Coordinates of C-alpha atoms in Angstrom, one line a residue:
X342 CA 0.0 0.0 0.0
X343 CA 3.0 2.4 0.8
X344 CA 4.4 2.0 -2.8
X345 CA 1.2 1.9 -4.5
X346 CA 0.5 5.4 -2.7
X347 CA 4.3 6.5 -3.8
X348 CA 6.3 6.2 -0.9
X349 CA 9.7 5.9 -1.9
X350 CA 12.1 3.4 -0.3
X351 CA 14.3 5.7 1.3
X352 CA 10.9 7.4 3.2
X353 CA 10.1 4.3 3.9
X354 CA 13.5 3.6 5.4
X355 CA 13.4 7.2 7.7
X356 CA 9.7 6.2 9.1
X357 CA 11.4 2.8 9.9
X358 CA 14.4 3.7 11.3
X359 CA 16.2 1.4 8.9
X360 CA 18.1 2.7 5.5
X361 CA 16.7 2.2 2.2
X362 CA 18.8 -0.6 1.3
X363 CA 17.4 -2.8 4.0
X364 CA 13.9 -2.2 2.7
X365 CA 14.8 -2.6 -0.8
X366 CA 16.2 -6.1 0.3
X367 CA 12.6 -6.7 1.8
X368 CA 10.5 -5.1 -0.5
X369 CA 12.4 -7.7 -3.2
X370 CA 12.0 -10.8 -0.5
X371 CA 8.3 -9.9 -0.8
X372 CA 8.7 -9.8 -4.7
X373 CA 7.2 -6.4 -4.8
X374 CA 8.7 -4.0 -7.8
X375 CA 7.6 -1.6 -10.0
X376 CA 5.5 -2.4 -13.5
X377 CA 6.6 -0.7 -16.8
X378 CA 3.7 1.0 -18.4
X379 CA 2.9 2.3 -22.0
X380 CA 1.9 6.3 -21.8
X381 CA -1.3 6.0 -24.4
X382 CA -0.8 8.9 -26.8
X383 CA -3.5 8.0 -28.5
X384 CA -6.2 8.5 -26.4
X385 CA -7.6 5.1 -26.1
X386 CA -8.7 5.2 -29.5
X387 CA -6.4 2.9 -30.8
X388 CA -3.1 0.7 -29.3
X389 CA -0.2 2.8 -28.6
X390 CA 2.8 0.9 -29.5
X391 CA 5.0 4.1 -28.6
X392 CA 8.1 3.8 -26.7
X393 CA 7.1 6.2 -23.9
X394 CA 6.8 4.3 -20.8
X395 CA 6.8 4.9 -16.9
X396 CA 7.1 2.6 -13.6
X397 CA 4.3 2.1 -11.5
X398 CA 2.9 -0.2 -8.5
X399 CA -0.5 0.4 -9.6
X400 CA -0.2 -2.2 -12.1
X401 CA -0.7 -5.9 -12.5
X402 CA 1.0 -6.6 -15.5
X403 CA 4.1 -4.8 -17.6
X404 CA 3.5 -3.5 -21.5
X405 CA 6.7 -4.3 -22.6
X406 CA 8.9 -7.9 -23.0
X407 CA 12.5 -7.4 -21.3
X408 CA 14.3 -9.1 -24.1
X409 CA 16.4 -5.8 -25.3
X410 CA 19.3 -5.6 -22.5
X411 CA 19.7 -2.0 -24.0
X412 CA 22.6 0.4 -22.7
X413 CA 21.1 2.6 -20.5
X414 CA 21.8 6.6 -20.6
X415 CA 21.3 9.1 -17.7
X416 CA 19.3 12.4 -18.5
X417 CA 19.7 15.6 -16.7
X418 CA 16.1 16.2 -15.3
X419 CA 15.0 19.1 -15.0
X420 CA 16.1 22.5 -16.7
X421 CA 17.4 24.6 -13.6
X422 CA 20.7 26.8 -13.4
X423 CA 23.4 25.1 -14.5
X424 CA 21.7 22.2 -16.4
X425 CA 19.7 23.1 -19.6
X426 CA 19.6 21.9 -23.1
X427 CA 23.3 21.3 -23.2
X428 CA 23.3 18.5 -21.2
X429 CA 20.5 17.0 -23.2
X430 CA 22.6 17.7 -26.4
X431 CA 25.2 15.1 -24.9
X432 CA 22.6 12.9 -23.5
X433 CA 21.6 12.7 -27.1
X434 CA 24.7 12.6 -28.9
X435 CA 25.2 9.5 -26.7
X436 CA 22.7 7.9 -27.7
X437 CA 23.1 8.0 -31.3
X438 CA 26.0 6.6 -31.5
X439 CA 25.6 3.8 -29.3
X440 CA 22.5 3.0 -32.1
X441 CA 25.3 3.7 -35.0
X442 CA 27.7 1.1 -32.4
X443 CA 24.5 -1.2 -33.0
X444 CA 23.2 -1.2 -29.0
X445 CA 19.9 -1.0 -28.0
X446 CA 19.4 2.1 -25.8
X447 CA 17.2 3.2 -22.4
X448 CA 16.9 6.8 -21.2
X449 CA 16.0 7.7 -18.6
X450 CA 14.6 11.2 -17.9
X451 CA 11.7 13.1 -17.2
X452 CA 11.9 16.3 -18.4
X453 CA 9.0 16.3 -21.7
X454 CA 11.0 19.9 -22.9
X455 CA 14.0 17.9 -24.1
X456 CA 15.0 16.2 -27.4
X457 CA 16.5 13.3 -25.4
X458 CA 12.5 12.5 -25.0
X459 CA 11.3 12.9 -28.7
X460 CA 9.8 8.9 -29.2
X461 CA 12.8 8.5 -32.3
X462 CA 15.6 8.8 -30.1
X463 CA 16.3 6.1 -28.6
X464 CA 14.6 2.3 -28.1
X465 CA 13.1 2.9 -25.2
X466 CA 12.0 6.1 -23.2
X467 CA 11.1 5.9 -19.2
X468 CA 9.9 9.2 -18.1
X469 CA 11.2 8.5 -14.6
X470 CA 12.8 10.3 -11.6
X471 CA 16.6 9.9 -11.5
X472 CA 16.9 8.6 -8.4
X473 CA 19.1 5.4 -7.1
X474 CA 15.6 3.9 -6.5
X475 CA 14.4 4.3 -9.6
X476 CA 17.3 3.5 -12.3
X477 CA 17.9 0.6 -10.5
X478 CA 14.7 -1.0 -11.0
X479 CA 14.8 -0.5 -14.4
X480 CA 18.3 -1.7 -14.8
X481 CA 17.1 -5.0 -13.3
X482 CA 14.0 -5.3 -15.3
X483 CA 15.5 -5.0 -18.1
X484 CA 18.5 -6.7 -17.5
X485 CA 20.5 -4.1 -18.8
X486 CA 24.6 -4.2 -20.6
X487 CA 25.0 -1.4 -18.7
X488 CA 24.9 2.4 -17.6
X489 CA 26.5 5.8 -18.6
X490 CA 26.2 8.5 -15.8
X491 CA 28.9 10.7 -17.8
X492 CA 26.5 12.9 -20.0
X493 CA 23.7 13.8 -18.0
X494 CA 25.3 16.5 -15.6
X495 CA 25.8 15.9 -11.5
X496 CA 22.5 14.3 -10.8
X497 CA 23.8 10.9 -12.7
X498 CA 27.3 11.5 -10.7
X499 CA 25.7 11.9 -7.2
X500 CA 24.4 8.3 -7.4
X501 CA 27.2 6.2 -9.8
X502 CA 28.9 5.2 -6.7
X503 CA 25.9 3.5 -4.9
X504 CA 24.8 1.9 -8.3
X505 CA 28.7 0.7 -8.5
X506 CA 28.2 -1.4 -5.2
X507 CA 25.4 -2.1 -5.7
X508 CA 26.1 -4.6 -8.7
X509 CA 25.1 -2.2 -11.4
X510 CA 27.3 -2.1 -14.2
X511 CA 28.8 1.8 -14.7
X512 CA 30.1 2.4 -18.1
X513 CA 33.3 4.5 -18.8
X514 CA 35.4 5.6 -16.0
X515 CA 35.2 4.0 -12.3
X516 CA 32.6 5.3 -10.3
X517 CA 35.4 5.1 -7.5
X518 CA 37.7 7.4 -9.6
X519 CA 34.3 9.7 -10.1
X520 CA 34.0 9.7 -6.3
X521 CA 37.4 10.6 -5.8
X522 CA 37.3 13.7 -8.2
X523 CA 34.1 15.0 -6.1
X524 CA 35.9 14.9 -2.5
X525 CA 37.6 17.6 -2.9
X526 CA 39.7 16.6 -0.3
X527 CA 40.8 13.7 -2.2
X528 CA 40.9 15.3 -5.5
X529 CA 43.4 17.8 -3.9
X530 CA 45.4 14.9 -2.5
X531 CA 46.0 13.1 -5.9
X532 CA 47.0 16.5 -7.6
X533 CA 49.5 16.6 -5.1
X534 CA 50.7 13.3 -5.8
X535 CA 51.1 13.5 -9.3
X536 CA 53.0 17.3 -9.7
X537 CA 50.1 18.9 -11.0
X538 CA 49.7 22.3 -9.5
X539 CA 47.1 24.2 -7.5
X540 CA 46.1 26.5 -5.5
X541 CA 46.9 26.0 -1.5
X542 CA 44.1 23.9 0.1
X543 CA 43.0 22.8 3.5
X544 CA 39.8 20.6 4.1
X545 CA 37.6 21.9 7.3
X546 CA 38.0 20.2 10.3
X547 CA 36.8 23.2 12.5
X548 CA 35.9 27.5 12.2
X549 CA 38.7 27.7 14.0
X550 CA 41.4 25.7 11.4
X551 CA 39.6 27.2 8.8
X552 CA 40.4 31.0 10.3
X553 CA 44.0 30.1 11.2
X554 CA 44.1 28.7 7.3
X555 CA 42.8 32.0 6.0
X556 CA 45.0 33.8 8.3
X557 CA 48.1 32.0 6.8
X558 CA 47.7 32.4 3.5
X559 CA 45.6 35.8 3.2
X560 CA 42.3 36.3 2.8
X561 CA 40.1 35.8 -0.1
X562 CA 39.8 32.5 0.7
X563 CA 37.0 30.3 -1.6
X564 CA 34.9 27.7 0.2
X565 CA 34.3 24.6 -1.6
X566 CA 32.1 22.0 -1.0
X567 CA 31.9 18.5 -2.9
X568 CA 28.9 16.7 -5.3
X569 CA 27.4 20.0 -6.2
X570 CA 26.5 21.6 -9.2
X571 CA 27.3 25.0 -10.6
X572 CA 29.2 26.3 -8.1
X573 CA 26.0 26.0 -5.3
X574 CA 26.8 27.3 -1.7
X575 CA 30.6 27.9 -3.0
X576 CA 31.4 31.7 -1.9
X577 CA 34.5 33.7 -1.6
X578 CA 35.4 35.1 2.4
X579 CA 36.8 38.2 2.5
X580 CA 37.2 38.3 6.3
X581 CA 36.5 36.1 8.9
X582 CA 33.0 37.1 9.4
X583 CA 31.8 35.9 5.7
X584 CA 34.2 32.8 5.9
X585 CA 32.1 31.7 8.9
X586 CA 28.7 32.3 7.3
X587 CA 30.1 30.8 4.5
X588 CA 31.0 27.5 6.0
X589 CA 27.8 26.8 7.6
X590 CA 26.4 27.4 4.2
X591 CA 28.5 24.6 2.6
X592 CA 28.3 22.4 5.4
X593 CA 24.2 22.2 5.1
X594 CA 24.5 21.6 1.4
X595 CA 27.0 19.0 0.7
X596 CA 26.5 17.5 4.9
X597 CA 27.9 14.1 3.9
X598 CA 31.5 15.1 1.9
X599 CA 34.1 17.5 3.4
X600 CA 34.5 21.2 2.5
X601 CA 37.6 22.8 1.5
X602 CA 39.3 25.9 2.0
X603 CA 41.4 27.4 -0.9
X604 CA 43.5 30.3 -1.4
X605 CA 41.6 32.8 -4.3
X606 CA 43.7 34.0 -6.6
X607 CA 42.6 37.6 -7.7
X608 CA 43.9 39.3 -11.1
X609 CA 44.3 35.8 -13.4
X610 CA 42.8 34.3 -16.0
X611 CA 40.6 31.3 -16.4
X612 CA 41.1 28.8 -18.9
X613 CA 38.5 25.2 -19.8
X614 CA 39.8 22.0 -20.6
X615 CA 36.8 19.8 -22.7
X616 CA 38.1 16.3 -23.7
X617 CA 38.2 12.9 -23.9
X618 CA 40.3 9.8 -22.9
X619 CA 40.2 6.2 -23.6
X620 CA 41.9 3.6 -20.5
X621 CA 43.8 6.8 -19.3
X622 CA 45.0 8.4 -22.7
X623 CA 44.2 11.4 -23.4
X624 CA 42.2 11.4 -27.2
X625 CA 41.5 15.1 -27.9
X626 CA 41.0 18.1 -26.0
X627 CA 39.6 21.8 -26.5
X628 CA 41.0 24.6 -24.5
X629 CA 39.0 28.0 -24.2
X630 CA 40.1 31.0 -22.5
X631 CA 37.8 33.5 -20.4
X632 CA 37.2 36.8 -21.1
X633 CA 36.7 37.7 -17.6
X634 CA 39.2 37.2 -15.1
X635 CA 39.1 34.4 -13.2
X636 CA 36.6 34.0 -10.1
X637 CA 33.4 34.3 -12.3
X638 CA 31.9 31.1 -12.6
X639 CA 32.8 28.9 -15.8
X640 CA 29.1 29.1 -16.5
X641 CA 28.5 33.0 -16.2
X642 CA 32.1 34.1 -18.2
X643 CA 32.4 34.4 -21.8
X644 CA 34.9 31.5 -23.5
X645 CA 37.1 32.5 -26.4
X646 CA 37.5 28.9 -28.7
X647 CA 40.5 28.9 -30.1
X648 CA 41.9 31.1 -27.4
X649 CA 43.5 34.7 -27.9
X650 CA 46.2 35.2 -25.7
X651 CA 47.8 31.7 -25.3
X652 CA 51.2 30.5 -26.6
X653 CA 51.6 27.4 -28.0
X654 CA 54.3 26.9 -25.0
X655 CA 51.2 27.2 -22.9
X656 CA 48.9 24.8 -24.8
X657 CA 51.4 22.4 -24.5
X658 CA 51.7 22.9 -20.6
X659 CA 47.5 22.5 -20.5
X660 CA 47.8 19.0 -22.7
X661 CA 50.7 17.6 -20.7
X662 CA 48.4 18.3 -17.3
X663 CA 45.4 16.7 -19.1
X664 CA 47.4 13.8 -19.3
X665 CA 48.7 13.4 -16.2
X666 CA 44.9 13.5 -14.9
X667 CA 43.5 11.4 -17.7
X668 CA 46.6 8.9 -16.1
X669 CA 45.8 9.4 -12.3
X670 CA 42.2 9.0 -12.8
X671 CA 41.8 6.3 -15.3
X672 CA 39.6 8.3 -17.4
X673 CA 37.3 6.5 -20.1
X674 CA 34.9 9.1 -21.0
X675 CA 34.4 12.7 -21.4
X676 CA 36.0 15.1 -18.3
X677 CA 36.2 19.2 -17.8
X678 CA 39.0 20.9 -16.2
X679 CA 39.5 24.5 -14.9
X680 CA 43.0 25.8 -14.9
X681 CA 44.0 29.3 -13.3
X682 CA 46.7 31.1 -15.1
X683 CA 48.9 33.5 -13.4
X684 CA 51.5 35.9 -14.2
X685 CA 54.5 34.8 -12.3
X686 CA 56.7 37.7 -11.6
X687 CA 60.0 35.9 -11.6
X688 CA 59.2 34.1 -15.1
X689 CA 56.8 36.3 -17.1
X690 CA 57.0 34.6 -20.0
X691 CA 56.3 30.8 -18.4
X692 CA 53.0 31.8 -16.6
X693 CA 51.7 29.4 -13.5
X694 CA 49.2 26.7 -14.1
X695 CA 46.9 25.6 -11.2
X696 CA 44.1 23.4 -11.5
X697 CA 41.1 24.7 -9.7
X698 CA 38.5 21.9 -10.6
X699 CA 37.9 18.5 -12.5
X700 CA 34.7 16.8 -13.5
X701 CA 34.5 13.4 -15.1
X702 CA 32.0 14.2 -16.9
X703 CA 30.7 16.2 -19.9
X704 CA 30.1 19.9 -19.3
X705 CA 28.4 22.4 -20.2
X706 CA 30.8 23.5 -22.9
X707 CA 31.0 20.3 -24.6
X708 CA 28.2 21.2 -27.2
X709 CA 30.1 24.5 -27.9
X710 CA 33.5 23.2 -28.7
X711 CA 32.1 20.1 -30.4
X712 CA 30.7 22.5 -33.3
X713 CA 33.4 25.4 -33.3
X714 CA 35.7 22.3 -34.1
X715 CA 33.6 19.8 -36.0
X716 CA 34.4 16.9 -34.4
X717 CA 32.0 15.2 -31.7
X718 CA 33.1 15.2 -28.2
X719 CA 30.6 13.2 -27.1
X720 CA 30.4 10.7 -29.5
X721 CA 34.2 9.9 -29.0
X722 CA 33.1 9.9 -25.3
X723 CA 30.8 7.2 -25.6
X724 CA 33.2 4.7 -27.7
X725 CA 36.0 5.2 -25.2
X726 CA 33.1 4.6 -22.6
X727 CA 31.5 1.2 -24.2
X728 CA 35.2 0.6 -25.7
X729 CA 34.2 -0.1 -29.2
X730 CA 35.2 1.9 -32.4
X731 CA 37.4 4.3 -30.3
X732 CA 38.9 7.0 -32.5
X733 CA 42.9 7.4 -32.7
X734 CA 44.8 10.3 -30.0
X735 CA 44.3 13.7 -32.2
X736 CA 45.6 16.8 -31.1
X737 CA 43.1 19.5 -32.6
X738 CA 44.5 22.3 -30.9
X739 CA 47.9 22.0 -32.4
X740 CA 47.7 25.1 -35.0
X741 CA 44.8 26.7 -33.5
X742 CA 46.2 30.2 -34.2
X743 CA 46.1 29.8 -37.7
X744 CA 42.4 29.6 -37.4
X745 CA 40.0 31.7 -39.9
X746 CA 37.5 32.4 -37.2
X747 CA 37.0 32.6 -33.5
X748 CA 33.9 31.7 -31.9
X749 CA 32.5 33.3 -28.7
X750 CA 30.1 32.0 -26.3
X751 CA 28.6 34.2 -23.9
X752 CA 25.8 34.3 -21.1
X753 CA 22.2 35.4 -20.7
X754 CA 21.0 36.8 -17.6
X755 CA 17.6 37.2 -16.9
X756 CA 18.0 39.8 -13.6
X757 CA 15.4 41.8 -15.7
X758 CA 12.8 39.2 -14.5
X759 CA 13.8 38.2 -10.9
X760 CA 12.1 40.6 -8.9
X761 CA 15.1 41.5 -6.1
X762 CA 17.8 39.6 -7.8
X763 CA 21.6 40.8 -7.2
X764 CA 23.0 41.5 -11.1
X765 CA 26.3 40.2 -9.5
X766 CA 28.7 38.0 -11.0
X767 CA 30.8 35.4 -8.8
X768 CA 31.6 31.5 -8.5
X769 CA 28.0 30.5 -7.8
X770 CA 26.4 30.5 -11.0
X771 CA 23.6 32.7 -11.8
X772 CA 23.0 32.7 -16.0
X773 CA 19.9 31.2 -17.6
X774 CA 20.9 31.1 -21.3
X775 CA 24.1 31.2 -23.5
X776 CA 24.7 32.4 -27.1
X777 CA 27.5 31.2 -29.5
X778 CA 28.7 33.3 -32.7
X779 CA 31.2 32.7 -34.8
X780 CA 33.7 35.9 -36.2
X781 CA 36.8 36.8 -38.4
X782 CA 38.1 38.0 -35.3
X783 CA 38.0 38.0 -31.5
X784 CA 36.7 41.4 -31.4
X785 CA 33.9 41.0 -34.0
X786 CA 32.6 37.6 -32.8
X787 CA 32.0 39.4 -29.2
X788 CA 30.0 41.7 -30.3
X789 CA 28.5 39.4 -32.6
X790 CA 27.7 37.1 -29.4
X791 CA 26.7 39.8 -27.3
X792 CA 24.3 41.5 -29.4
X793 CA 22.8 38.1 -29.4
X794 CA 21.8 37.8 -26.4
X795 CA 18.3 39.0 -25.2
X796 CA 18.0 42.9 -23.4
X797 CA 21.7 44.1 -24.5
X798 CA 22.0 47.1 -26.2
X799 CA 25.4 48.6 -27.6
X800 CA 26.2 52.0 -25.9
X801 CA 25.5 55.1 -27.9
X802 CA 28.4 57.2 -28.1
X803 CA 28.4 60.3 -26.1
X804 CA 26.2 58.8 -23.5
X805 CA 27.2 57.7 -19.9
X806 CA 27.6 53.8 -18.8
X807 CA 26.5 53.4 -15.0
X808 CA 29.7 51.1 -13.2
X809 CA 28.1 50.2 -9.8
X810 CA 31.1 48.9 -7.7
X811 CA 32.1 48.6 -3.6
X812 CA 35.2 49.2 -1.7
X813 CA 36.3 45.0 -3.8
X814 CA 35.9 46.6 -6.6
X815 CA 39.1 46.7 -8.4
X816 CA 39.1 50.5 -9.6
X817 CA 41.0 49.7 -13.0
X818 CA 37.8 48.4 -14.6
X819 CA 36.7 52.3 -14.1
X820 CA 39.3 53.9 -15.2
X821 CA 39.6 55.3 -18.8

């Protein structure tokens, strides 16, 4: 009766005062599971052989056979901040070429907006919750090869490692390596271990560390919890005060993984690594430089593809740290870097690299730099992922500044529409929208880009521009 009136396992489990494992073992015991149903789009008229199904317990019988043992593929839900149609471009770039590899596919996702959930896609179609419950009922219905969390944003990451041990087959990269790229505190750790630069970290013990931390190194510090998505409840502490507030913040998002403190680096620019690797070897990469300085989340600045003010020196630096991740992290799949890059004083011509961040994932970039360079990041993805058909090591940014065009993408705000919202740009995310236009040069494809975007309007000359800033505003950005 619980299930039938859609209690789910895990609120089961807290009413209990078990866990939701125990009364998944039960609820199996009992032979009690969910029923796969056919959504009628035809209005009863007529049978609906359509693909579009859902799991229910008010059932008796299932609509389909379980004789497909498709590859499943993760969706990203809903559209929110930080997961849109992007993901659901990789979602179904994944799944086309697994039907081109000759596999039968699942998705699983339940957001109607998104071509991931067109009936042609893909074999079969659960409009389902993305919860640990849920995919793993349908991965033992239908008996499936397996499952690829890697294209469907965090909400797919945040439960591979409890499908993992829980005898559900994760394609690609090891859920285990996944989980280790989340803790911060072990990400940080394997960095160390294999030379790779970054900036200096300590993970929170107490208020009290965490101020003698700050205190060491200067403040801003940035507060980084793990296993969240676009930056949520990560803030920059200019003084003890805010790093307090901050910290309780973090702590009450991310309770279950450790926070870390890092040093922020002010005045240096940001640069994404997109690419792929195959059993730890690096395949191909794109690296796109920020417009805005670093400290403006990846998803609020403006990439430059191929990038403006790199040297080939540096390009090579960014490839040989991709590497060495790709390596440490026995990478099959897509992943996402962020890499700081700062002037160093002593050697201004060999600038320092420090790698802020790493998702094994795809991101949200991976559409953009897929189609500025022809070639399909995510369909290389999936072959390294399933192992079949995967593409020789290419290195597509070698001769990027030979290039006849540059290709901006920038963000879409909608402060217009959020009655009280802060128009405020930092490492929490905040746009709802991104544009992408191509140019003969940097400069035009900008404006190109920016004139794109919904509400901007170029400056008249003659007439004033308004610069609202505080006493962190760095005054150059005033200055004429």
């Amino acid at each position: 009766t619980a299930k039938r009136m859609g209690f789910a396992d895990a609120q089961i489990a807290k009413l209990m005062g078990s866990n939701e494992d125990a009364v998944r073992a039960v609820r199996k015991q009992f032979g009690l599971r969910p029923f796969a149903k056919r959504i009628d789009t035809l209005a009863g008229e007529f049978p609906a052989p359509t693909n579009y199904l859902y799991t229910t317990y008010n059932a008796a019988t299932d609509d389909v056979a379980f004789n497909e043992h498709g590859t499943m593929v993760l969706g990203s839900g809903v559209y929110r901040i930080g997961s849109s149609v992007e993901f659901d471009w990789c979602g179904v770039s994944a799944i086309r070429a697994l039907r081109q590899l000759g596999h039968k596919t699942i998705m699983v996702n339940y957001n109607p907006e998104t071509v991931s959930t067109d009936f042609d896609e893909c074999d079969r179609l659960y409009f389902d919750e993305l919860s640990y419950e849920r995919v793993r009922d349908i991965y033992e219905m239908e008996t499936a090869g397996g499952v690829i969390v890697s294209v469907g944003g965090q909400l797919p990451q945040n439960i591979a490692l409890r499908l993992h041990q829980n005898e559900v087959k994760v394609l690609g990269t090891s859920p285990e390596k996944i989980d280790a790229a989340e803790d911060r505190h072990r990400f940080s750790q394997i960095l160390d271990s294999i030379g790779v630069d970054q900036p200096a970290w300590k993970e929170l013990v107490s208020v009290a560390d965490a101020e003698k931390f700050a205190d060491a190194v200067g403040y801003p510090v940035l507060i980084r919890p793990s296993y969240v998505l676009s930056g949520a409840a990560m803030n920059v502490a200019y003084d003890a005060e805010a790093l307090r507030s901050n910290l309780e913040l973090a702590a009450s998002v991310s309770p279950e993984h450790p926070v870390v403190v890092t040093k922020f680096i002010r005045g240096a620019r940001e640069l994404d690594i997109d690419a792929v690797a195959s059993n730890g070897e690096l395949i191909k990469h794109a690296v796109s430089e920020h417009i805005e300085d670093a400290g403006v989340h990846s998803g609020d600045a403006s990439l430059i593809l191929p990038p403006a003010n790199l040297s080939a020196e540096v390009l090579e630096r960014v490839k040989d740290i991709g590497n060495k991740v790709a390596r440490a992290f026995e990478i099959s799949g897509p992943f996402n870097m962020q890499i700081i890059m700062q002037k160093n004083e002593q050697t201004p011509d060999h600038p320092d690299l420090k790698v802020i961040e790493c998702n094994l994932r795809a991101s949200r970039s991976f559409p953009f730099v897929s189609k500025v360079m022809d070639s399909n990041f995510v369909e290389a993805a999936t072959r390294a992922i399933v192992g079949e058909g995967v593409p020789k090591p290419v290195d597509l940014m070698k001769g990027s500044n030979k290039w006849p065009y540059t290709a901006i993408k920038v963000p879409q705000f909608s402060w217009t529409r959020l009655a009280g919202a802060d128009p405020f740009l930092g490492v929490e995310m905040s746009s709802t929208g991104e544009v992408a236009c191509f140019g003969k040069t940097p400069e035009e494809a900008y404006l190109v880009s920016l004139m794109s975007t919904n509400g901007f309007r170029l400056p008249v000359p003659g007439k004033s521009v308004y610069v609202g800033i505080d006493n962190l505003t760095e005054t150059r950005i005033a200055q004429k």
